CSV table of C-alpha atoms and ligand atoms in Angstrom, one decimal:
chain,number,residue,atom,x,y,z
A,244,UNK,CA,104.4,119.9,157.1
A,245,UNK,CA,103.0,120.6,153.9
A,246,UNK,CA,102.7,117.3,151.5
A,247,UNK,CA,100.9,116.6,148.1
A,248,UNK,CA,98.9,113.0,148.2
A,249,UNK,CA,97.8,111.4,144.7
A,250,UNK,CA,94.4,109.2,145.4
A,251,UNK,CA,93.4,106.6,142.4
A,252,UNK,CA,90.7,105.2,143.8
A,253,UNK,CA,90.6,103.1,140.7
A,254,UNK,CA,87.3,99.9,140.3
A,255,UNK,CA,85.2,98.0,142.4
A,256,UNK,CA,85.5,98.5,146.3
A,257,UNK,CA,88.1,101.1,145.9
A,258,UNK,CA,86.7,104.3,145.8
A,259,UNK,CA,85.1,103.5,148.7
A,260,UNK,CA,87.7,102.4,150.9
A,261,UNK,CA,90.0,105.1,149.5
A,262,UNK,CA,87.3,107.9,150.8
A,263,UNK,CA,87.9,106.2,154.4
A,264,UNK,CA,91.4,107.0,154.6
A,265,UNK,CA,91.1,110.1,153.0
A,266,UNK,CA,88.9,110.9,156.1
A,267,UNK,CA,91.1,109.7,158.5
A,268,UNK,CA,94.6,111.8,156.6
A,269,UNK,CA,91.9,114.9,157.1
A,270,UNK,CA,92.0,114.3,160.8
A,271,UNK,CA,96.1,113.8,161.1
A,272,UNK,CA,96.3,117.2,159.1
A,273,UNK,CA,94.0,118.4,161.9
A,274,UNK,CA,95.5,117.4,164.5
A,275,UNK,CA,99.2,117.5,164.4
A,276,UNK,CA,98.9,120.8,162.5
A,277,UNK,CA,99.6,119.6,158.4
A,278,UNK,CA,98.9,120.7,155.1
A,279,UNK,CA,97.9,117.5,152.8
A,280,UNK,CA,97.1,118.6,149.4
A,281,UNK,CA,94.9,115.5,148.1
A,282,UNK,CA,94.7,115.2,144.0
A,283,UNK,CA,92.9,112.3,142.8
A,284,UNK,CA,93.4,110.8,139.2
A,285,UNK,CA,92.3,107.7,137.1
A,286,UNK,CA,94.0,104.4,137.4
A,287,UNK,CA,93.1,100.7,135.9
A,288,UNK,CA,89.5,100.1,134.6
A,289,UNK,CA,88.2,103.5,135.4
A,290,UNK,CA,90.9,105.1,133.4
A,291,UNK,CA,90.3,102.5,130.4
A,292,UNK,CA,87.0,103.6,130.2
A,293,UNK,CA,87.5,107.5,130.7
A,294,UNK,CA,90.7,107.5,128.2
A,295,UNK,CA,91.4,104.1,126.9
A,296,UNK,CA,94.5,104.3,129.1
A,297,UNK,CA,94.9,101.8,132.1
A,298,UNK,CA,97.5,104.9,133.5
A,299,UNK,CA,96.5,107.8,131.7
A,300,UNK,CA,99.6,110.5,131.2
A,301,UNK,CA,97.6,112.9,133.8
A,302,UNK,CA,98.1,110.1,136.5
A,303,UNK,CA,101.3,109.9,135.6
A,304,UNK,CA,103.0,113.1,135.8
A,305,UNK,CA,100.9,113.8,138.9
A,306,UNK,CA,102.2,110.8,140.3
A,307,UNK,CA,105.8,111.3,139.8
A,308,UNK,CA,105.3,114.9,141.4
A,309,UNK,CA,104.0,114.1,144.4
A,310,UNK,CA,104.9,113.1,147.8
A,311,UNK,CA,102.7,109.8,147.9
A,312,UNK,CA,99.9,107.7,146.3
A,313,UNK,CA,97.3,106.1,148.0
A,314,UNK,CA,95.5,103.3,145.7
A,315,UNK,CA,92.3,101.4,146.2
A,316,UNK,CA,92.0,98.2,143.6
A,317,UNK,CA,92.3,98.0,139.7
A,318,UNK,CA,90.3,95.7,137.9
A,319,UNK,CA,86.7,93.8,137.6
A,320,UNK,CA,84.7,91.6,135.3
A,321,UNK,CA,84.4,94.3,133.2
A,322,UNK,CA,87.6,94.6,131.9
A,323,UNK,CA,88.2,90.8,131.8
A,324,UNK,CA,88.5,89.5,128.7
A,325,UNK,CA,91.7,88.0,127.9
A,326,UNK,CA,91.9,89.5,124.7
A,327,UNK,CA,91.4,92.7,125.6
A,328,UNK,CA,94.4,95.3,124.3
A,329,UNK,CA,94.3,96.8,127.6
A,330,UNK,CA,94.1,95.6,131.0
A,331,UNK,CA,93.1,97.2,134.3
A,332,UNK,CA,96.1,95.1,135.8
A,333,UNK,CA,99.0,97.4,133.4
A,334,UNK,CA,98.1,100.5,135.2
A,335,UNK,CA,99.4,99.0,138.4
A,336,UNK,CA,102.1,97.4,136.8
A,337,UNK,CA,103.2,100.2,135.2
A,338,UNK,CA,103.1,102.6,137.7
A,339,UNK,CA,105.0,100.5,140.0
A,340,UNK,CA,107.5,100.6,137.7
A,341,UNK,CA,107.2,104.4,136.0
A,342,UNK,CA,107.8,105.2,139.9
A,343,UNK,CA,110.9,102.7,140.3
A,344,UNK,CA,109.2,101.1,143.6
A,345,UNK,CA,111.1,97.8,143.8
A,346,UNK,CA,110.5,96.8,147.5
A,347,UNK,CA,107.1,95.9,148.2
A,348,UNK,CA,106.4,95.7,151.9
A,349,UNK,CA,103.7,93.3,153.5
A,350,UNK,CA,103.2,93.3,156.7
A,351,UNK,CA,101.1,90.6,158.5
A,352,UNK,CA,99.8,90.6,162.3
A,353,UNK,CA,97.6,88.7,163.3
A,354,UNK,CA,95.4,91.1,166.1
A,355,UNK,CA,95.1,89.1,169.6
A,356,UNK,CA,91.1,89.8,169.1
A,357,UNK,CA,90.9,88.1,165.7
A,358,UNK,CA,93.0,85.1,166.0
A,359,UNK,CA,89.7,83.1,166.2
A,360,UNK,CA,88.6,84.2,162.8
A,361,UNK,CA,92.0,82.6,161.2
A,362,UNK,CA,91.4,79.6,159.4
A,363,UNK,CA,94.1,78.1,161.3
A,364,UNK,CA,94.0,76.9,165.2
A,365,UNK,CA,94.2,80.3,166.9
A,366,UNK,CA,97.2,79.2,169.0
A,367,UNK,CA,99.3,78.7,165.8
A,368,UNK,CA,98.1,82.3,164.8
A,369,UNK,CA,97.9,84.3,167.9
A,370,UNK,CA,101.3,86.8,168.2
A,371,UNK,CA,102.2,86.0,164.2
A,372,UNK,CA,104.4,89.1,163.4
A,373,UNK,CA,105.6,88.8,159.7
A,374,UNK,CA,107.2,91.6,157.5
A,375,UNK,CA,107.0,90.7,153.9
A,376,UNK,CA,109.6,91.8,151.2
A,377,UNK,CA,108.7,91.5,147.7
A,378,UNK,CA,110.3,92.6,144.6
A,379,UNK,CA,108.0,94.3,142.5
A,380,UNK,CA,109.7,95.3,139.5
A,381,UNK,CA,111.3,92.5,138.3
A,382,UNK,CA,110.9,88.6,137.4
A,383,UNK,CA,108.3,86.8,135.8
A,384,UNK,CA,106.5,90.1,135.8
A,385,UNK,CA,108.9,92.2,133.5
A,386,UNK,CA,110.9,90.0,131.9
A,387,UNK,CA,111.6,89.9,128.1
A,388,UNK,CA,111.6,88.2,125.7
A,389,UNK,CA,107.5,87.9,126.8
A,390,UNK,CA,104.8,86.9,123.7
A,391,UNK,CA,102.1,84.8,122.8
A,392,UNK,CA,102.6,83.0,119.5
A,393,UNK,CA,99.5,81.4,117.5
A,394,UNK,CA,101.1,78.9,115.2
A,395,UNK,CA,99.3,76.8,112.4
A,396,UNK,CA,100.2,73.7,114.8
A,397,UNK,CA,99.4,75.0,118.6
A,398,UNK,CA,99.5,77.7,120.3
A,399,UNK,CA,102.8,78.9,122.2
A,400,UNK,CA,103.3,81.7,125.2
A,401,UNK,CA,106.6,82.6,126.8
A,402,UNK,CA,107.3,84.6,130.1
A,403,UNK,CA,110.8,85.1,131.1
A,404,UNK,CA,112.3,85.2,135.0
A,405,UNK,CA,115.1,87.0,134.6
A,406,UNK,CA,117.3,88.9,137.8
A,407,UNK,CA,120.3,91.0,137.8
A,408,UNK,CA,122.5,91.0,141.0
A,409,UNK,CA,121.5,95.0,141.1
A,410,UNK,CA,118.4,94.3,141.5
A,411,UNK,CA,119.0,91.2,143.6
A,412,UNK,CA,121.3,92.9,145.9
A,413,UNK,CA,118.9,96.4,146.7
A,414,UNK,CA,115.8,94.4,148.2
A,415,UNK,CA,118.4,92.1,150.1
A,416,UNK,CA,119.6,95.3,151.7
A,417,UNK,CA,116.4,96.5,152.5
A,418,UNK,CA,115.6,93.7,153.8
A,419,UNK,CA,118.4,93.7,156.3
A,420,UNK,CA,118.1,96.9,157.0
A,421,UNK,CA,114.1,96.2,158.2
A,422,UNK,CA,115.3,93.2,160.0
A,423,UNK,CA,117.3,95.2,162.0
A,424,UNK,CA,114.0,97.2,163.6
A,425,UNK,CA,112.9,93.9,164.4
A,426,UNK,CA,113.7,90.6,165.5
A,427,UNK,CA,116.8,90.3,163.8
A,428,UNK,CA,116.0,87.5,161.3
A,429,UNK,CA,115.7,87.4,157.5
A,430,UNK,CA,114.1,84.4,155.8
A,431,UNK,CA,114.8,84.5,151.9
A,432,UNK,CA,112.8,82.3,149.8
A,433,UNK,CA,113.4,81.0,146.6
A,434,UNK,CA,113.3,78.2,144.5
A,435,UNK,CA,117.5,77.0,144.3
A,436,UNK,CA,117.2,73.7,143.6
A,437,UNK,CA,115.3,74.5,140.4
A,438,UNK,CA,116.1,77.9,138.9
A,439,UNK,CA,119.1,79.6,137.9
A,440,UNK,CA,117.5,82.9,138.9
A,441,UNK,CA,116.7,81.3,142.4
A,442,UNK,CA,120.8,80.3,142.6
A,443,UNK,CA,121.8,83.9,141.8
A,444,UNK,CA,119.4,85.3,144.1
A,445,UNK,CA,120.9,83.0,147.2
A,446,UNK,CA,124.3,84.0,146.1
A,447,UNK,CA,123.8,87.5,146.4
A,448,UNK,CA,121.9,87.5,149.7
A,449,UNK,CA,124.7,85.3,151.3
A,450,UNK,CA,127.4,88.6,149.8
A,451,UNK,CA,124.8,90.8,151.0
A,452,UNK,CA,124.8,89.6,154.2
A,453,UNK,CA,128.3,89.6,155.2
A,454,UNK,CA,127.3,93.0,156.1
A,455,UNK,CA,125.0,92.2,158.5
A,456,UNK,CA,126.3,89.7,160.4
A,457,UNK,CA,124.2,91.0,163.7
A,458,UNK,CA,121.0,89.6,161.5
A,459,UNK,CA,119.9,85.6,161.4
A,460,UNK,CA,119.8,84.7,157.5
A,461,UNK,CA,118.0,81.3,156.6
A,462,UNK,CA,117.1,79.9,152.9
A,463,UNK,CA,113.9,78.8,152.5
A,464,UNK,CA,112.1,76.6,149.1
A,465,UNK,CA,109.3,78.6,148.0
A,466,UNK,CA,107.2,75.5,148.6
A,467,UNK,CA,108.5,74.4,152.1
A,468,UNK,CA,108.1,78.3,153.0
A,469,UNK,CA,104.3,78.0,151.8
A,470,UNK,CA,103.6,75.4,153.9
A,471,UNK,CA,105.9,76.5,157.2
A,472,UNK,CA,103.1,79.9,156.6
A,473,UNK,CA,100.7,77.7,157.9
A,474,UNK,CA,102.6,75.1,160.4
A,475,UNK,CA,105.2,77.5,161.9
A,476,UNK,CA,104.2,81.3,161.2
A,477,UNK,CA,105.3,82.6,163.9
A,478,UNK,CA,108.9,81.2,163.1
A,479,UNK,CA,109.3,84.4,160.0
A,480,UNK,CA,110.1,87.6,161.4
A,481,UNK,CA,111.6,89.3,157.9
A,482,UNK,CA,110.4,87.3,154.3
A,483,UNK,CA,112.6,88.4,151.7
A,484,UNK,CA,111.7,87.1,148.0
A,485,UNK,CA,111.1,87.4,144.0
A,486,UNK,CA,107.9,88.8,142.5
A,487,UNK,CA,105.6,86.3,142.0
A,488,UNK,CA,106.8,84.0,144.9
A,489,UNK,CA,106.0,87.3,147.3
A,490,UNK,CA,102.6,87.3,145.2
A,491,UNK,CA,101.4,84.3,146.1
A,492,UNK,CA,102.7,84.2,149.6
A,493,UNK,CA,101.5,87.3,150.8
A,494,UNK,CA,98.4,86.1,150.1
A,495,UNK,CA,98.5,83.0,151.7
A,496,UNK,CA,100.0,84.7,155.1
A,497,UNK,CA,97.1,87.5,154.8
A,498,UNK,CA,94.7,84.5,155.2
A,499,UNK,CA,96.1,83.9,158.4
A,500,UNK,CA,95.0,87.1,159.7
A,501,UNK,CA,91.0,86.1,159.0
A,502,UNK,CA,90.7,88.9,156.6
A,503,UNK,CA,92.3,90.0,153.8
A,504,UNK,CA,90.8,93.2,154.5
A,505,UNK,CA,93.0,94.5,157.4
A,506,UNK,CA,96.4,94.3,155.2
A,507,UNK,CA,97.9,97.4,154.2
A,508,UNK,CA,101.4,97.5,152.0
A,509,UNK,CA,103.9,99.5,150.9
A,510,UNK,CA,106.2,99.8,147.5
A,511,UNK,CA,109.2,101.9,148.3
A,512,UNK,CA,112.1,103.0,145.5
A,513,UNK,CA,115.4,104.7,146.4
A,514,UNK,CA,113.5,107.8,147.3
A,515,UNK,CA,110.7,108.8,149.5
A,516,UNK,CA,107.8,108.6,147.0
A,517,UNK,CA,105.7,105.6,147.9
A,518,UNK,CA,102.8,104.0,146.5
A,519,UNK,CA,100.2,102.7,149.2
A,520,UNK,CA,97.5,100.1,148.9
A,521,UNK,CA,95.5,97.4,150.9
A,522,UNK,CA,96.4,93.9,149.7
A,523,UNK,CA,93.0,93.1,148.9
A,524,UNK,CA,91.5,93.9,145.2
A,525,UNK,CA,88.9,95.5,143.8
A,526,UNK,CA,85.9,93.1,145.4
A,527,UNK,CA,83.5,93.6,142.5
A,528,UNK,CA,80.9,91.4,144.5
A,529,UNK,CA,80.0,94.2,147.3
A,530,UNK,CA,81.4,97.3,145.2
A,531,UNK,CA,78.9,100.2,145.6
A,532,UNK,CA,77.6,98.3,149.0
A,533,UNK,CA,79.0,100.3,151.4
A,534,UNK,CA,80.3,97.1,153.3
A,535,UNK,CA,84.0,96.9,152.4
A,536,UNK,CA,86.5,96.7,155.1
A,537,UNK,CA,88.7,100.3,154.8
A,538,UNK,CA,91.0,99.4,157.5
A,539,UNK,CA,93.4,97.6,155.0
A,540,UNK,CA,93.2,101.3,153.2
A,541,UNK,CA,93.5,103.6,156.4
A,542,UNK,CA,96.5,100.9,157.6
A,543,UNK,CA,98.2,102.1,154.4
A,544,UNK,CA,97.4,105.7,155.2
A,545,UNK,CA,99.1,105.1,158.5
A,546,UNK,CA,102.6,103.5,156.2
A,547,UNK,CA,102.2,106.4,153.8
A,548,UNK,CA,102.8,108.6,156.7
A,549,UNK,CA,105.6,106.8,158.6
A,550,UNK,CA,107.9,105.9,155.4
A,551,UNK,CA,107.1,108.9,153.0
A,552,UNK,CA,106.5,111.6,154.9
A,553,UNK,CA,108.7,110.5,158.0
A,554,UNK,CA,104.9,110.9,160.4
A,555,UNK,CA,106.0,108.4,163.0
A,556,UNK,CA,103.7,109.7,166.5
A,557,UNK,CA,101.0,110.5,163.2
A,558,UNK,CA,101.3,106.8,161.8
A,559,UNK,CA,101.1,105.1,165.2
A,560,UNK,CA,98.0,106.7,166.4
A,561,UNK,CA,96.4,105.1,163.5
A,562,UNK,CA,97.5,102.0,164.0
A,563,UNK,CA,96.9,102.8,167.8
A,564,UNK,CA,93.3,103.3,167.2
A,565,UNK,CA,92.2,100.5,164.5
A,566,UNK,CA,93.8,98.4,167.2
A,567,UNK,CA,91.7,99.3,169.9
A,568,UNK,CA,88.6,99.2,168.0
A,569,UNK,CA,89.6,95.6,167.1
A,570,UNK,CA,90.0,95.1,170.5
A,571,UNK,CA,86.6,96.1,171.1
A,572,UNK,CA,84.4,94.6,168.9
A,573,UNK,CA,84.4,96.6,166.0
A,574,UNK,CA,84.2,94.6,162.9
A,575,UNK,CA,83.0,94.9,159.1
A,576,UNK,CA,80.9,91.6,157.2
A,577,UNK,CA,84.3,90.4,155.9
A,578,UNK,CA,85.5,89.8,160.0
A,579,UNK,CA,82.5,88.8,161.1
A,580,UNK,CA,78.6,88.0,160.5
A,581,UNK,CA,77.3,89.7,163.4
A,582,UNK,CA,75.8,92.8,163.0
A,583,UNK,CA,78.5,94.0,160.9
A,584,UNK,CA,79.7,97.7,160.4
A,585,UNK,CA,79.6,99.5,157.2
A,586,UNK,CA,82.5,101.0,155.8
A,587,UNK,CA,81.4,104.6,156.8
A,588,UNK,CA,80.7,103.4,160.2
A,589,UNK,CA,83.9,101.7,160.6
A,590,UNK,CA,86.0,104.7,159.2
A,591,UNK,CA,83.8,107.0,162.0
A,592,UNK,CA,84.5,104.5,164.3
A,593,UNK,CA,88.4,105.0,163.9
A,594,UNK,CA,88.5,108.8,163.8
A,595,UNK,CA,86.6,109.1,166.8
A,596,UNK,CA,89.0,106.8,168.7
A,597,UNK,CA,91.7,109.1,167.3
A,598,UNK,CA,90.1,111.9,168.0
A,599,UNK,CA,89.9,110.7,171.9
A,600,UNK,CA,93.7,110.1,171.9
A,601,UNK,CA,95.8,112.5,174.3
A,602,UNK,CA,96.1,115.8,172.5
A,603,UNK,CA,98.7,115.6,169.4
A,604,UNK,CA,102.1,116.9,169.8
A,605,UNK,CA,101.5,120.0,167.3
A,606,UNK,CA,104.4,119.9,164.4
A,607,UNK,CA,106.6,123.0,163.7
B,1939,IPM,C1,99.0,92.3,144.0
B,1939,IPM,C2,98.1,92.0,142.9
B,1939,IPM,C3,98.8,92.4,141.6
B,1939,IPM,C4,100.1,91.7,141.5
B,1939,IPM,C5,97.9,92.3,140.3
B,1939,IPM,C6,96.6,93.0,140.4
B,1939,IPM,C7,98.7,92.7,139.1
B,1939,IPM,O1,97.8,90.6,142.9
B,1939,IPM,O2,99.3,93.5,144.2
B,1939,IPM,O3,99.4,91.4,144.7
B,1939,IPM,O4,100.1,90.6,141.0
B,1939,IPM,O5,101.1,92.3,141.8
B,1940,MG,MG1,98.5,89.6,144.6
């Protein structure tokens, strides 16, 4: 198949990790026979300093035409100050929502090899198989009215969570449908017993789910959910939940895998264009180091091929073969202090396991 893939790099670690997965997409389109057509453009702090833009019009349009984006990180102490007009952090923000891509999809495993690295008791870790379901483009993120007010008294800011049932009812779906892949159970988290958003939000998914009565459904408090994460994780097969709840969750549950580096995602819309990105940021600390973990990046490659372009066999080698390196040892300075890989020696390391797979079905 022939497909068109925008890279944005973007700050920090990014670039970096971004080339990795390039790498690896080269040696799919080998393989099984494709045609990627890779366009790279500026997003977040690069593009601030290139155009004054955090999502330059060029990223834009070249965005919306394409079949898929892979991203690196935005942001870095660069582009910190809180005054600032412009912030690394819009360009994300905005193309998320330019692109319409309301289901954010997190998935964390925790690899047999690594459950040892988790912060947590490795028998509470070991065989955790979580699939998270944010909304991205709505809530606390988007709402309006949003300002910051400088009185002659004090100083005032407002952000507004606001939900329709729309928007309510199209991740809930999703969310059922995913479940259905999988072990059959949807957790939804929210915070009921506080905010009206939260009640709406449990009304819907109980409508919703009259639908799919083959499908567990349990209510979770954002808080209780926080801490099951790290007394029961292994309970959650499906989390389904609001934008900045899934923000600060999915980072918590990433922790449970020992790196933060290993965790791809996903942002789907209503049709097949899909931003990809690792969950970690931009790492400003080891940027230009050559040290980052790309296998959060090159896991996203692997999404970017199942859910956008409809890869499956393509998607699963990937995953087939950063799991057997795992397996064996293979691990960058964020997964381990022994003799730690670089990020160019990690990325080698997975295209050569691919390349020793059985040879790939070619495609028509
Ligand atoms: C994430 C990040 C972003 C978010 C930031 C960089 C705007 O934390 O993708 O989780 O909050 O969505
Ligand atoms: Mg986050």
């Amino acid at each position: 198949m022939k497909a068109t893939i925008v890279l944005l790099p973007g700050d920090g670690i990014g670039p970096e990790v971004v080339h990795e997965a390039r790498l690896v997409l080269d040696l799919v389109a080998a393989r099984y026979g494709h045609q990627f057509v890779f366009a790279e453009h500026l997003i977040g702090g690069a593009a601030i300093d290139a155009t004054g833009d955090a999502l330059p019009t060029a990223t834009r349009s070249a965005a919306s035409r394409a079949d898929a984006v892979l991203l690196g990180a935005v942001g870095g102490p660069k582009w910190d100050d809180p005054k600032a007009r412009v912030r690394p952090e819009q360009g994300l923000l905005a193309i998320r929502k330019e692109l319409r891509l309301f289901a954010n999809l997190r998935p964390v495993r925790v690899h047999p090899a690594l459950a040892h690295a988790s912060p947590l008791k490795p028998e509470k870790v070991a065989g955790v198989d979580i699939l998270f379901l944010r909304e991205l483009t709505g809530g606390l993120y988007f709402g309006w009215p949003k300002f910051r007010e400088d009185g002659q008294l004090h100083r005032r800011a407002v952000d507004t969570l606001e939900y329709r049932e729309d928007e309510i009812h199209r991740i809930v779906h999703m969310a059922f449908k995913l479940a259905r892949t999988r072990r059959k159970k949807v957790t939804s988290v929210d915070k009921a017993n506080v905010l009206e958003s939260s009640r709406l939000w449990r009304e819907v998914t109980n409508e919703v789910h009259a639908q799919y009565t083959d499908v567990a459904l349990e209510h979770q408090l954002v808080d209780s959910c926080a801490m099951r994460l790290l007394t029961h994780a292994k309970q959650f097969d499906v989390i389904v939940t609001e934008n900045m709840f899934g923000d600060i969750l999915t980072d918590e549950a990433a922790a449970l895998a020992g790196s933060l580096g290993l965790m791809p995602s996903a942002s789907l819309g209503d049709n097949h264009i899909g931003l990809y990105e690792p969950i970690h940021g931009s790492a400003p600390d080891i940027a230009g180091k050559g040290i980052a973990n790309p296998i959060g990046t090159i896991l996203s490659a692997a999404l970017l091929l199942r859910y956008s372009l409809g890869l499956h066999d393509e998607a699963e080698a990937i995953e087939r073969a950063v799991d057997e390196i795992i397996t064996g040892g293979a691990r960058t300075a964020d997964m381990s202090s022994e003799k730690p890989l670089s990020t160019a020696e990690m990325g080698s390391l997975i295209r050569e396991r691919m390349a020793e797979q059985p040879a790939a079905a070619r495609a028509s």
